[in-house]
Amino acid sequence: MTAELVRGQNHPLVEVRLEIRVSAGTPIVVGATLGDENGTVHGVEWVAHPGSPVLPGVEVSRQAAAEHRLAVDLDAVAEAVHRVGVLLALPTGVAGPASFGSVPAPFVAVTGLDGTEVASYTITGLSAESAVVALELYRRQGAWKVRAIGQGYAGGLAELLTDQGLPQAGQLAAGIDKAVEQGMARSVPAPPPLTPDGGRSRQTAGPAPGPDQSGSSHAGQHPQSGPGPYGPSQSGPNGTQPPQTPAEPPAGYVTGPGPTNAPPTPPQTPAAGGPIDYSHPRRQNTAPPPPPTAPPAQPGQPAQPVAGDATGWSMEERLYNQVWGMFEDLARTTAAYRSAVDFADTRMEKELDELLSDPRSRIGGQGDAARESARAKHSQLVDQARQVLDRDLAQLTAEADVVEPALPPAYARWDNPVWHAYRVPMEMPMALRLGDLHLPESDRLRIPMLIRLPLERGLWIDSGRTGSVDGTFFDSHELRRLALESAVAHTARLLAVHPADEFTVHVIDPAGSGAQSLAPLVRAGVLAGEPAVGAAGVTDALARLTQRVDLVQMAVRGGAADSLPPGFDTSQQLLVVNDFPHGFDDRAVNQLRYLADEGPAVGVHLMMVADREDAAGYGPLLDPLWRGLMRLTPVPDDHLADPWVGHAWTYEPTLTPPGSRVLDTVLAQVARARGSRPR
């Protein structure tokens, strides 16, 4: 699975022979530096650049181009080399943009020799910089890792190389610029997007907000967006690679992930102060096709939102990336607003403290005027921050209004009309909607909470007392009922988005207390069997799934995955446990922990409906179980923490509208596709 990095994040490298692919919307220069343990570059012979493109273990392009492929063999670098930095720079001395703030955000991907993407990084947040350290491959305790750097330099290559300790930085930067200037005639511009008839045409962008007037944006739309770890994979669906042009490219051409060997044309660069094409360069491949084009914006107005306006190999992946881009934007703009308010509060408190520290200003008209001035400054700062927030929220809300109706069933709410045309899919989607997320500053704006499939951890629907954000009080019986209904809705969605016979559901209901809520699943006949009740039913269900995990693990570890018993059910398995820990003895509890820990790796998943207080008698024994599950609530609750900017997001489950028959209709379709008889 590709690691989509954000600035400062690292990822281990298993392979030592790698390819680093760089995509940009304009010809750029790519180089590499070799550094010691401290990152110091000791001489010009430690820098690979267009004038000297080959070093031991590293080879870079010989000219400026819109797309680059760098070859890296980490086993071939010298023992003294502990860091390999990938540098990007805009050519100087030629017509073209002067800073990365006026070009699309560069995209860098580390791949294996077979094209499998290991890690990727979209370099956002650049403005006046003309050179940037994109990635760093570094050796730590004998193992290599990759780190996203994204450090820009307004002084260009000379400042960048000086910062890395190179004594001859100025002379080398001038030599690189000269070599690039001589080769610019052979540089490869960014390929124009495809027209509907399959040809190439120039893409003209309407006026768009510049760096100082940009509103809220998401990954792949504006280069000023914040950390965006949602660049697409270089490989296509199911790991397939994009088609390559069979013809041998002419000398001097640099091939990208798709056929880019069109006849040479002058590089397209925006004129100073002119409109900028913010579309991501990765969209300009033959596979995937480019996203929909937004209607031209009026001067001074933000571009109209378009569903699927993000990178991806399919509309599903584009919508997934767009949703997470909206999540990033909401998190970032809210963090900026809160930071501005905190600054205004701190500034006013400081001014008032200084005022009170002077006895002469505590009384009289002078003190009152100073206090009023401090409060006026505070109000002005807060009002300015709120105006920026409201502007960004308006743009995000408009985007959400366009995106929500376009979502496929796996991403859509139960009240979305897309469910009326539901058909059992032929393949599993890339993600699933578990609910909605919002923040107090933007109560009307809801961001879909999507998680990748297959599930990497189990789900825990908390039926205990929670602090509902709207102050609504629920008694314990009502919460248990709502929790199980939420679990049924999640289970029905999982069944609906998987192909027929590729997802099997087992239910444990020891006391039979959930019969009414479980009725839609039982009536439709989509369960593997009747819900297990009583201690004997619990023991039998857990024993069968535990044995399954053991069997698959042994087959995989022994390299005999194709030797499973005839008739073995290879579908994904989901165990829904209601009212835990009632009906569970110590052995059953240990088996449940085992399934939670080991099951997801072999396709056995857990969904628990439980109140942690009911299991308090087990003490710390169950702490790993609770920590290993994703906690969801049946009522709105702000329990989901955002480790990126520190927000507490309010989660709302996706439930069917009151009186709606959509759940029964969808489950009936699933049952028909499986050949099951409704009960």
Short mmCIF file of N, CA, C and O in Angstrom, two decimals, residues 63 65-69 186-192 194 200 202 243-265 284-286:
data_model
loop_
_atom_site.label_atom_id
_atom_site.label_comp_id
_atom_site.label_asym_id
_atom_site.label_seq_id
_atom_site.Cartn_x
_atom_site.Cartn_y
_atom_site.Cartn_z
N GLN A 63 18.39 17.43 -18.38
CA GLN A 63 17.80 18.68 -18.84
C GLN A 63 16.55 18.98 -18.03
O GLN A 63 16.08 18.15 -17.25
N ALA A 65 12.63 19.43 -17.54
CA ALA A 65 11.48 18.74 -18.11
C ALA A 65 10.31 18.84 -17.15
O ALA A 65 10.48 19.12 -15.96
N ALA A 66 9.11 18.61 -17.67
CA ALA A 66 7.93 18.63 -16.82
C ALA A 66 7.81 17.36 -16.00
O ALA A 66 7.14 17.34 -14.97
N GLU A 67 8.45 16.28 -16.46
CA GLU A 67 8.41 15.01 -15.74
C GLU A 67 9.80 14.40 -15.75
O GLU A 67 10.52 14.47 -16.75
N HIS A 68 10.17 13.80 -14.65
CA HIS A 68 11.51 13.21 -14.50
C HIS A 68 11.39 11.83 -13.88
O HIS A 68 10.45 11.54 -13.13
N ARG A 69 12.39 11.00 -14.18
CA ARG A 69 12.58 9.73 -13.49
C ARG A 69 14.04 9.61 -13.08
O ARG A 69 14.92 9.65 -13.94
N ARG A 186 15.49 21.36 -25.67
CA ARG A 186 15.06 19.96 -25.73
C ARG A 186 14.12 19.60 -24.59
O ARG A 186 13.75 18.46 -24.44
N SER A 187 13.78 20.58 -23.72
CA SER A 187 12.96 20.26 -22.55
C SER A 187 11.56 19.85 -22.96
O SER A 187 11.05 20.24 -24.01
N VAL A 188 10.94 19.05 -22.12
CA VAL A 188 9.62 18.50 -22.41
C VAL A 188 8.58 19.25 -21.60
O VAL A 188 8.63 19.23 -20.37
N PRO A 189 7.64 19.94 -22.22
CA PRO A 189 6.62 20.65 -21.47
C PRO A 189 5.59 19.68 -20.92
O PRO A 189 5.53 18.52 -21.32
N ALA A 190 4.77 20.18 -20.00
CA ALA A 190 3.68 19.35 -19.47
C ALA A 190 2.71 19.03 -20.60
O ALA A 190 2.35 19.90 -21.38
N PRO A 191 2.29 17.77 -20.72
CA PRO A 191 1.38 17.41 -21.81
C PRO A 191 0.03 18.06 -21.62
O PRO A 191 -0.47 18.13 -20.50
N PRO A 192 -0.59 18.55 -22.69
CA PRO A 192 -1.93 19.13 -22.56
C PRO A 192 -2.94 18.05 -22.27
O PRO A 192 -2.72 16.87 -22.55
N LEU A 194 -6.37 15.66 -22.37
CA LEU A 194 -7.07 14.99 -23.45
C LEU A 194 -8.38 15.70 -23.76
O LEU A 194 -9.09 16.16 -22.87
N ARG A 200 -5.07 15.77 -27.97
CA ARG A 200 -4.52 16.68 -26.99
C ARG A 200 -4.92 18.11 -27.35
O ARG A 200 -4.97 18.48 -28.52
N ARG A 202 -4.66 22.36 -25.63
CA ARG A 202 -4.18 23.21 -24.57
C ARG A 202 -5.30 23.48 -23.58
O ARG A 202 -6.44 23.71 -23.98
N PRO A 243 -0.75 2.29 -19.41
CA PRO A 243 -0.17 1.85 -20.68
C PRO A 243 0.99 2.72 -21.08
O PRO A 243 0.99 3.92 -20.88
N GLN A 244 1.99 2.13 -21.66
CA GLN A 244 3.17 2.85 -22.11
C GLN A 244 3.18 2.91 -23.64
O GLN A 244 2.70 2.02 -24.33
N THR A 245 3.76 3.96 -24.16
CA THR A 245 3.87 4.10 -25.60
C THR A 245 4.89 3.11 -26.12
O THR A 245 6.04 3.09 -25.68
N PRO A 246 4.52 2.22 -27.06
CA PRO A 246 5.48 1.22 -27.51
C PRO A 246 6.63 1.79 -28.32
O PRO A 246 7.70 1.21 -28.38
N ALA A 247 6.41 2.92 -28.98
CA ALA A 247 7.47 3.46 -29.83
C ALA A 247 8.61 3.98 -28.98
O ALA A 247 8.42 4.48 -27.89
N GLU A 248 9.81 3.89 -29.50
CA GLU A 248 11.00 4.40 -28.79
C GLU A 248 10.98 5.92 -28.84
O GLU A 248 10.85 6.51 -29.91
N PRO A 249 11.07 6.61 -27.71
CA PRO A 249 11.00 8.07 -27.73
C PRO A 249 12.24 8.65 -28.37
O PRO A 249 13.33 8.09 -28.28
N PRO A 250 12.11 9.79 -29.01
CA PRO A 250 13.27 10.45 -29.59
C PRO A 250 14.26 10.86 -28.52
O PRO A 250 13.93 10.96 -27.36
N ALA A 251 15.49 11.09 -28.95
CA ALA A 251 16.54 11.47 -28.01
C ALA A 251 16.16 12.76 -27.31
O ALA A 251 15.66 13.69 -27.91
N GLY A 252 16.44 12.80 -26.01
CA GLY A 252 16.17 14.00 -25.24
C GLY A 252 14.80 14.03 -24.60
O GLY A 252 14.51 14.90 -23.82
N TYR A 253 13.96 13.06 -24.92
CA TYR A 253 12.63 13.04 -24.32
C TYR A 253 12.71 12.33 -22.97
O TYR A 253 13.48 11.41 -22.77
N VAL A 254 11.86 12.77 -22.04
CA VAL A 254 11.75 12.14 -20.73
C VAL A 254 10.35 11.61 -20.59
O VAL A 254 9.39 12.39 -20.62
N THR A 255 10.19 10.32 -20.47
CA THR A 255 8.86 9.74 -20.40
C THR A 255 8.32 9.82 -19.00
O THR A 255 9.04 9.69 -18.04
N GLY A 256 7.02 10.01 -18.87
CA GLY A 256 6.36 10.05 -17.58
C GLY A 256 5.54 8.80 -17.39
O GLY A 256 5.72 7.80 -18.08
N PRO A 257 4.60 8.82 -16.43
CA PRO A 257 3.80 7.63 -16.19
C PRO A 257 2.87 7.28 -17.33
O PRO A 257 2.39 6.18 -17.41
N GLY A 258 2.59 8.21 -18.23
CA GLY A 258 1.77 7.93 -19.39
C GLY A 258 2.49 8.39 -20.64
O GLY A 258 3.58 8.95 -20.58
N PRO A 259 1.96 8.19 -21.83
CA PRO A 259 2.62 8.62 -23.06
C PRO A 259 2.67 10.14 -23.12
O PRO A 259 1.66 10.80 -23.22
N THR A 260 3.87 10.70 -23.06
CA THR A 260 4.01 12.15 -23.10
C THR A 260 4.89 12.58 -24.25
O THR A 260 5.33 13.72 -24.30
N ASN A 261 5.18 11.69 -25.19
CA ASN A 261 6.12 12.01 -26.25
C ASN A 261 5.42 12.65 -27.43
O ASN A 261 5.45 12.17 -28.55
N ALA A 262 4.73 13.74 -27.16
CA ALA A 262 4.13 14.51 -28.24
C ALA A 262 5.21 15.36 -28.88
O ALA A 262 6.27 15.55 -28.32
N PRO A 263 4.97 15.88 -30.09
CA PRO A 263 5.98 16.73 -30.72
C PRO A 263 6.34 17.89 -29.82
O PRO A 263 5.50 18.43 -29.12
N PRO A 264 7.62 18.28 -29.81
CA PRO A 264 8.05 19.34 -28.92
C PRO A 264 7.31 20.64 -29.20
O PRO A 264 7.12 21.03 -30.35
N THR A 265 6.86 21.29 -28.14
CA THR A 265 6.22 22.59 -28.23
C THR A 265 6.81 23.48 -27.17
O THR A 265 7.32 22.99 -26.17
N GLN A 284 -2.89 14.74 -16.06
CA GLN A 284 -2.71 14.87 -17.50
C GLN A 284 -2.11 13.61 -18.10
O GLN A 284 -1.30 13.67 -19.01
N ASN A 285 -2.47 12.47 -17.60
CA ASN A 285 -2.03 11.19 -18.15
C ASN A 285 -3.15 10.60 -18.99
O ASN A 285 -4.31 10.93 -18.84
N THR A 286 -2.78 9.67 -19.87
CA THR A 286 -3.82 9.00 -20.62
C THR A 286 -4.62 8.06 -19.74
O THR A 286 -5.74 7.72 -20.05
#
